[in-house]
GROMACS .gro file of C-alpha atoms in nm:
model
  304
    1MET     CA    1   7.354   1.893  -4.094
    2THR     CA    2   7.386   2.271  -3.957
    3VAL     CA    3   7.476   2.659  -4.012
    4PRO     CA    4   7.366   2.937  -3.866
    5THR     CA    5   7.165   3.193  -4.035
    6GLY     CA    6   6.971   3.563  -3.922
    7PRO     CA    7   6.758   3.790  -4.071
    8PRO     CA    8   6.932   4.051  -4.381
    9ARG     CA    9   7.156   4.298  -4.239
   10CYS     CA   10   6.926   4.629  -4.127
   11VAL     CA   11   7.147   4.962  -4.248
   12VAL     CA   12   7.094   5.351  -4.125
   13ARG     CA   13   7.214   5.630  -4.235
   14LEU     CA   14   7.303   5.784  -3.866
   15ASP     CA   15   7.621   5.696  -3.761
   16ASN     CA   16   7.575   5.608  -3.388
   17LEU     CA   17   7.248   5.517  -3.447
   18ALA     CA   18   7.428   5.289  -3.799
   19THR     CA   19   7.664   5.055  -3.465
   20ALA     CA   20   7.321   5.010  -3.269
   21SER     CA   21   7.136   4.855  -3.576
   22GLU     CA   22   7.455   4.595  -3.671
   23GLY     CA   23   7.507   4.509  -3.318
   24ALA     CA   24   7.110   4.446  -3.258
   25SER     CA   25   7.119   4.245  -3.583
   26ALA     CA   26   7.446   4.033  -3.487
   27ARG     CA   27   7.301   3.957  -3.174
   28GLY     CA   28   6.964   3.767  -3.381
   29LYS     CA   29   7.201   3.641  -3.614
   30ARG     CA   30   7.332   3.458  -3.303
   31ARG     CA   31   7.030   3.385  -3.175
   32MET     CA   32   6.910   3.241  -3.448
   33SER     CA   33   7.220   3.032  -3.506
   34GLU     CA   34   7.142   2.912  -3.194
   35GLN     CA   35   6.792   2.776  -3.221
   36VAL     CA   36   6.982   2.618  -3.550
   37ALA     CA   37   7.266   2.491  -3.294
   38GLN     CA   38   6.950   2.352  -3.054
   39HIS     CA   39   6.682   2.171  -3.277
   40TYR     CA   40   7.008   1.986  -3.387
   41GLY     CA   41   7.242   1.941  -3.072
   42LYS     CA   42   6.970   1.713  -2.838
   43GLY     CA   43   7.207   1.536  -2.592
   44GLY     CA   44   7.335   1.221  -2.630
   45LEU     CA   45   7.429   1.141  -2.917
   46LEU     CA   46   7.772   0.967  -2.936
   47ASP     CA   47   7.625   0.739  -2.653
   48ARG     CA   48   7.369   0.698  -2.888
   49VAL     CA   49   7.537   0.572  -3.218
   50LEU     CA   50   7.751   0.355  -3.048
   51GLY     CA   51   7.497   0.172  -2.841
   52ALA     CA   52   7.315   0.115  -3.181
   53LEU     CA   53   7.601  -0.070  -3.352
   54ARG     CA   54   7.655  -0.249  -3.031
   55GLU     CA   55   7.324  -0.335  -3.076
   56ALA     CA   56   7.389  -0.459  -3.401
   57GLY     CA   57   7.651  -0.686  -3.369
   58LYS     CA   58   7.975  -0.383  -3.448
   59ASP     CA   59   8.279  -0.415  -3.296
   60LEU     CA   60   8.375  -0.067  -3.211
   61ASP     CA   61   8.688  -0.087  -3.149
   62HIS     CA   62   8.673  -0.233  -3.586
   63LEU     CA   63   8.454   0.063  -3.737
   64SER     CA   64   8.473   0.119  -4.065
   65ILE     CA   65   8.286   0.341  -4.284
   66ASP     CA   66   8.022   0.141  -4.422
   67ASP     CA   67   7.936  -0.006  -4.077
   68LEU     CA   68   7.853   0.377  -3.987
   69ALA     CA   69   7.664   0.418  -4.309
   70PRO     CA   70   7.316   0.421  -4.227
   71VAL     CA   71   7.350   0.628  -3.932
   72ASP     CA   72   7.612   0.930  -4.027
   73GLU     CA   73   7.506   0.973  -4.401
   74PHE     CA   74   7.212   1.261  -4.281
   75HIS     CA   75   7.085   1.387  -4.508
   76SER     CA   76   6.858   1.351  -4.930
   77ARG     CA   77   6.947   0.965  -5.054
   78ARG     CA   78   7.188   0.886  -4.790
   79ARG     CA   79   7.507   0.675  -4.877
   80LEU     CA   80   7.428   0.716  -5.251
   81ALA     CA   81   7.382   1.130  -5.333
   82THR     CA   82   7.765   1.100  -5.150
   83GLN     CA   83   7.963   0.853  -5.434
   84GLU     CA   84   7.760   1.004  -5.702
   85LEU     CA   85   7.820   1.371  -5.542
   86ALA     CA   86   8.226   1.270  -5.473
   87ALA     CA   87   8.287   1.148  -5.858
   88LEU     CA   88   8.180   1.498  -5.941
   89LEU     CA   89   8.418   1.657  -5.704
   90ALA     CA   90   8.704   1.425  -5.798
   91PRO     CA   91   8.904   1.510  -5.541
   92ALA     CA   92   9.284   1.418  -5.546
   93ALA     CA   93   9.465   1.246  -5.301
   94GLN     CA   94   9.691   1.540  -5.258
   95ASP     CA   95   9.435   1.759  -5.162
   96HIS     CA   96   9.278   1.888  -4.894
   97VAL     CA   97   8.901   2.003  -4.928
   98ILE     CA   98   8.671   2.156  -4.708
   99ASP     CA   99   8.324   2.016  -4.578
  100ILE     CA  100   8.081   2.327  -4.457
  101GLY     CA  101   7.791   2.128  -4.236
  102SER     CA  102   8.001   1.793  -4.207
  103GLY     CA  103   7.747   1.646  -3.983
  104LEU     CA  104   7.852   1.351  -3.747
  105GLY     CA  105   8.137   1.339  -4.044
  106GLY     CA  106   8.019   1.020  -4.273
  107PRO     CA  107   8.065   1.248  -4.686
  108SER     CA  108   8.425   1.353  -4.529
  109ARG     CA  109   8.512   1.033  -4.385
  110TYR     CA  110   8.335   0.854  -4.722
  111LEU     CA  111   8.619   1.102  -4.893
  112ALA     CA  112   8.890   1.016  -4.667
  113ALA     CA  113   8.872   0.623  -4.744
  114THR     CA  114   8.791   0.660  -5.089
  115TYR     CA  115   9.031   0.917  -5.245
  116GLY     CA  116   9.280   0.929  -4.969
  117CYS     CA  117   9.237   1.364  -4.988
  118ARG     CA  118   9.275   1.580  -4.669
  119VAL     CA  119   8.943   1.724  -4.538
  120SER     CA  120   8.803   1.920  -4.274
  121GLY     CA  121   8.499   1.972  -4.154
  122VAL     CA  122   8.289   2.278  -3.984
  123ASP     CA  123   7.982   2.217  -3.823
  124LEU     CA  124   7.773   2.440  -3.599
  125THR     CA  125   7.681   2.215  -3.338
  126PRO     CA  126   7.886   2.102  -3.088
  127GLU     CA  127   7.751   1.792  -3.072
  128PHE     CA  128   7.811   1.718  -3.365
  129VAL     CA  129   8.137   1.768  -3.396
  130GLU     CA  130   8.208   1.587  -3.113
  131THR     CA  131   8.056   1.299  -3.195
  132ALA     CA  132   8.296   1.384  -3.581
  133THR     CA  133   8.537   1.349  -3.397
  134ALA     CA  134   8.479   1.062  -3.172
  135LEU     CA  135   8.369   0.847  -3.473
  136THR     CA  136   8.680   0.935  -3.706
  137VAL     CA  137   8.915   0.819  -3.426
  138ARG     CA  138   8.697   0.424  -3.428
  139VAL     CA  139   8.762   0.363  -3.844
  140GLY     CA  140   9.094   0.511  -3.846
  141LEU     CA  141   9.111   0.818  -3.973
  142THR     CA  142   9.282   1.133  -3.788
  143GLU     CA  143   9.530   1.162  -4.049
  144LEU     CA  144   9.320   1.267  -4.299
  145VAL     CA  145   9.023   1.374  -4.163
  146ASP     CA  146   8.973   1.663  -3.813
  147PHE     CA  147   8.675   1.933  -3.759
  148ARG     CA  148   8.577   2.187  -3.566
  149VAL     CA  149   8.306   2.450  -3.467
  150GLY     CA  150   8.247   2.704  -3.664
  151SER     CA  151   8.024   2.923  -3.915
  152ALA     CA  152   8.005   2.887  -4.277
  153LEU     CA  153   7.914   3.226  -4.239
  154ALA     CA  154   8.222   3.307  -4.105
  155LEU     CA  155   8.490   2.987  -4.188
  156PRO     CA  156   8.786   2.959  -4.014
  157PHE     CA  157   9.054   2.931  -4.235
  158PRO     CA  158   9.294   3.190  -4.425
  159ASP     CA  159   9.173   3.295  -4.762
  160GLY     CA  160   9.263   3.001  -5.056
  161SER     CA  161   9.328   2.761  -4.840
  162PHE     CA  162   9.089   2.513  -4.973
  163ASP     CA  163   9.122   2.299  -5.294
  164ARG     CA  164   8.776   2.090  -5.297
  165ALA     CA  165   8.493   2.261  -5.076
  166TRP     CA  166   8.190   2.040  -5.036
  167SER     CA  167   7.862   2.033  -4.920
  168GLN     CA  168   7.549   1.885  -4.834
  169ASN     CA  169   7.210   1.980  -4.703
  170VAL     CA  170   7.351   2.309  -4.538
  171ALA     CA  171   7.216   2.554  -4.761
  172MET     CA  172   6.780   2.558  -4.608
  173ASN     CA  173   6.918   2.619  -4.248
  174ILE     CA  174   7.139   3.008  -4.391
  175ALA     CA  175   6.899   3.281  -4.539
  176ASP     CA  176   7.189   3.477  -4.636
  177ARG     CA  177   7.389   3.294  -4.964
  178PRO     CA  178   7.555   3.588  -5.058
  179ARG     CA  179   7.760   3.540  -4.737
  180TRP     CA  180   7.742   3.220  -4.725
  181TYR     CA  181   7.891   3.204  -5.077
  182GLY     CA  182   8.112   3.447  -5.099
  183GLU     CA  183   8.287   3.299  -4.775
  184ILE     CA  184   8.363   2.929  -4.971
  185HIS     CA  185   8.481   3.147  -5.265
  186ARG     CA  186   8.668   3.306  -5.019
  187VAL     CA  187   8.821   2.973  -4.894
  188LEU     CA  188   8.911   2.771  -5.180
  189LYS     CA  189   9.183   2.828  -5.476
  190PRO     CA  190   9.161   2.973  -5.825
  191GLY     CA  191   9.016   2.687  -6.005
  192GLY     CA  192   8.923   2.507  -5.736
  193ARG     CA  193   8.599   2.303  -5.772
  194LEU     CA  194   8.262   2.277  -5.509
  195ALA     CA  195   8.012   2.004  -5.518
  196ILE     CA  196   7.665   2.111  -5.337
  197GLN     CA  197   7.405   1.913  -5.299
  198ASP     CA  198   7.051   2.092  -5.188
  199VAL     CA  199   6.733   2.085  -5.157
  200ALA     CA  200   6.507   2.379  -5.310
  201GLN     CA  201   6.221   2.563  -5.345
  202GLY     CA  202   5.976   2.420  -5.565
  203PRO     CA  203   5.671   2.565  -5.750
  204GLY     CA  204   5.437   2.347  -5.567
  205GLY     CA  205   5.413   2.559  -5.212
  206PRO     CA  206   5.513   2.649  -4.869
  207ILE     CA  207   5.699   2.352  -4.769
  208HIS     CA  208   5.526   2.194  -4.530
  209VAL     CA  209   5.738   2.113  -4.167
  210PRO     CA  210   5.913   1.984  -3.952
  211VAL     CA  211   6.202   1.833  -4.183
  212ASN     CA  212   6.493   1.692  -4.088
  213TRP     CA  213   6.623   2.055  -4.115
  214ALA     CA  214   6.286   2.241  -3.921
  215ASP     CA  215   6.068   2.241  -3.663
  216ARG     CA  216   5.901   2.500  -3.761
  217ALA     CA  217   5.932   2.766  -4.097
  218GLU     CA  218   6.117   3.083  -3.952
  219ILE     CA  219   6.419   2.842  -3.910
  220SER     CA  220   6.355   2.737  -4.324
  221PHE     CA  221   6.512   2.963  -4.568
  222LEU     CA  222   6.474   2.739  -4.898
  223ARG     CA  223   6.527   2.855  -5.206
  224THR     CA  224   6.465   2.849  -5.603
  225PRO     CA  225   6.674   2.597  -5.812
  226GLU     CA  226   6.691   2.945  -6.064
  227GLU     CA  227   6.793   3.189  -5.706
  228THR     CA  228   7.090   2.955  -5.584
  229ARG     CA  229   7.256   2.949  -5.921
  230ALA     CA  230   7.219   3.285  -5.966
  231LEU     CA  231   7.297   3.344  -5.631
  232LEU     CA  232   7.647   3.102  -5.732
  233GLU     CA  233   7.733   3.286  -6.014
  234ALA     CA  234   7.661   3.663  -5.875
  235ALA     CA  235   7.992   3.518  -5.630
  236GLY     CA  236   8.253   3.448  -5.805
  237PHE     CA  237   8.153   3.053  -5.981
  238GLN     CA  238   8.111   2.897  -6.289
  239VAL     CA  239   7.838   2.619  -6.303
  240ALA     CA  240   8.038   2.288  -6.433
  241GLN     CA  241   7.750   2.061  -6.336
  242TRP     CA  242   7.397   2.089  -6.307
  243ILE     CA  243   7.125   1.768  -6.250
  244ASP     CA  244   6.851   1.735  -6.110
  245ASN     CA  245   6.778   1.479  -5.898
  246THR     CA  246   6.446   1.557  -5.700
  247GLU     CA  247   6.283   1.226  -5.967
  248ALA     CA  248   6.561   0.993  -5.832
  249ALA     CA  249   6.520   1.052  -5.465
  250ILE     CA  250   6.120   0.993  -5.497
  251ALA     CA  251   6.137   0.651  -5.616
  252GLU     CA  252   6.464   0.577  -5.454
  253ALA     CA  253   6.247   0.686  -5.126
  254GLU     CA  254   5.910   0.473  -5.305
  255ALA     CA  255   6.162   0.197  -5.284
  256GLU     CA  256   6.301   0.216  -4.963
  257ARG     CA  257   5.953   0.203  -4.786
  258SER     CA  258   5.722  -0.071  -4.975
  259ARG     CA  259   6.050  -0.281  -4.826
  260THR     CA  260   6.027  -0.180  -4.417
  261VAL     CA  261   5.750  -0.396  -4.222
  262PRO     CA  262   5.479  -0.116  -4.093
  263GLY     CA  263   5.602  -0.089  -3.714
  264VAL     CA  264   6.016  -0.239  -3.738
  265ARG     CA  265   6.237   0.003  -3.739
  266PRO     CA  266   6.589  -0.042  -3.789
  267VAL     CA  267   6.838  -0.027  -3.497
  268LEU     CA  268   7.049   0.124  -3.712
  269GLY     CA  269   6.918   0.503  -3.944
  270VAL     CA  270   6.912   0.898  -3.927
  271HIS     CA  271   6.628   0.889  -3.654
  272LEU     CA  272   6.918   0.861  -3.383
  273VAL     CA  273   6.976   1.130  -3.469
  274VAL     CA  274   6.626   1.317  -3.543
  275GLY     CA  275   6.488   1.172  -3.238
  276GLU     CA  276   6.119   1.042  -3.191
  277SER     CA  277   5.981   1.358  -3.453
  278PHE     CA  278   6.154   1.095  -3.755
  279ARG     CA  279   5.871   0.935  -3.899
  280GLU     CA  280   5.624   1.240  -3.934
  281LYS     CA  281   5.924   1.450  -4.082
  282MET     CA  282   6.024   1.150  -4.344
  283ARG     CA  283   5.648   1.172  -4.425
  284ASN     CA  284   5.621   1.596  -4.418
  285ALA     CA  285   5.961   1.480  -4.639
  286ASN     CA  286   5.796   1.218  -4.899
  287ARG     CA  287   5.467   1.506  -4.901
  288ASN     CA  288   5.716   1.785  -5.001
  289GLN     CA  289   5.828   1.597  -5.282
  290ALA     CA  290   5.568   1.493  -5.417
  291GLU     CA  291   5.348   1.801  -5.458
  292ASN     CA  292   5.645   1.975  -5.609
  293ARG     CA  293   5.670   2.155  -5.341
  294THR     CA  294   6.112   2.076  -5.268
  295ARG     CA  295   6.373   2.011  -5.574
  296LEU     CA  296   6.695   1.803  -5.460
  297ILE     CA  297   6.941   2.019  -5.681
  298ASN     CA  298   7.365   1.833  -5.713
  299ALA     CA  299   7.587   2.087  -5.935
  300LEU     CA  300   7.963   2.083  -5.946
  301LEU     CA  301   8.101   2.455  -5.952
  302VAL     CA  302   8.466   2.664  -6.059
  303ARG     CA  303   8.556   2.852  -5.779
  304VAL     CA  304   8.654   3.185  -6.107
   0.00000   0.00000   0.00000
């Protein structure tokens, strides 16, 4: 799941120099956004997913969200995480939800299919949006779910457009957290709820790379749980629930490894999205958690 990043804007006192500096800053942010999008968009994704579904014996004309779950739940703890976070958000059928960093659209489709709500997904990577849209057609949810290419730092919606907001494993690629949290606050109605799952910086030191969200450290922007909470509160959110799921994630990863047959890769899985570096990235993810370099946070917040 992807969003734009970039260095903080440089402020210069002289007007003519400030204009030049702003232009350079904007170019830097565009370059960083392009690098993040390129990290995720590798080409041929939809064909790979459909081919794997066919190989797994699925009927491509009658797919369900459960058929897609091994591929399109592209975040820590997969479908279980989505179920737990959705229970926190608890959208009503009349609610309109924004999914920021919607990836292949698995959580968006889960929310719509389970709760009957409308969901609009936004993602920086065109290939993700194309794939998410095509898969939504195949599960028959186009009346409730839509996707578009867009920036999390400049969401393409008017103020107060949404009743609920959702984001899973997105913040890791965002340098300008105040701006991002401000954008979520802007598009939510007063009293609207935000549910997030974030990978946070742990006390164990810098992360081992590559990981799923970054082939190199320059496009990873982790914050500690304490920093994350403080920035959300500064943006105008009140914390309703704050849950550390790190130990659960470690236990689940160990259980999954014990069920895995060495040298055998399942037909369906997020390796279709990540590519050949998948095994190395998963080893680093497990190592980062075990060494307390990352923490996994779920939170429910209310827009004040």
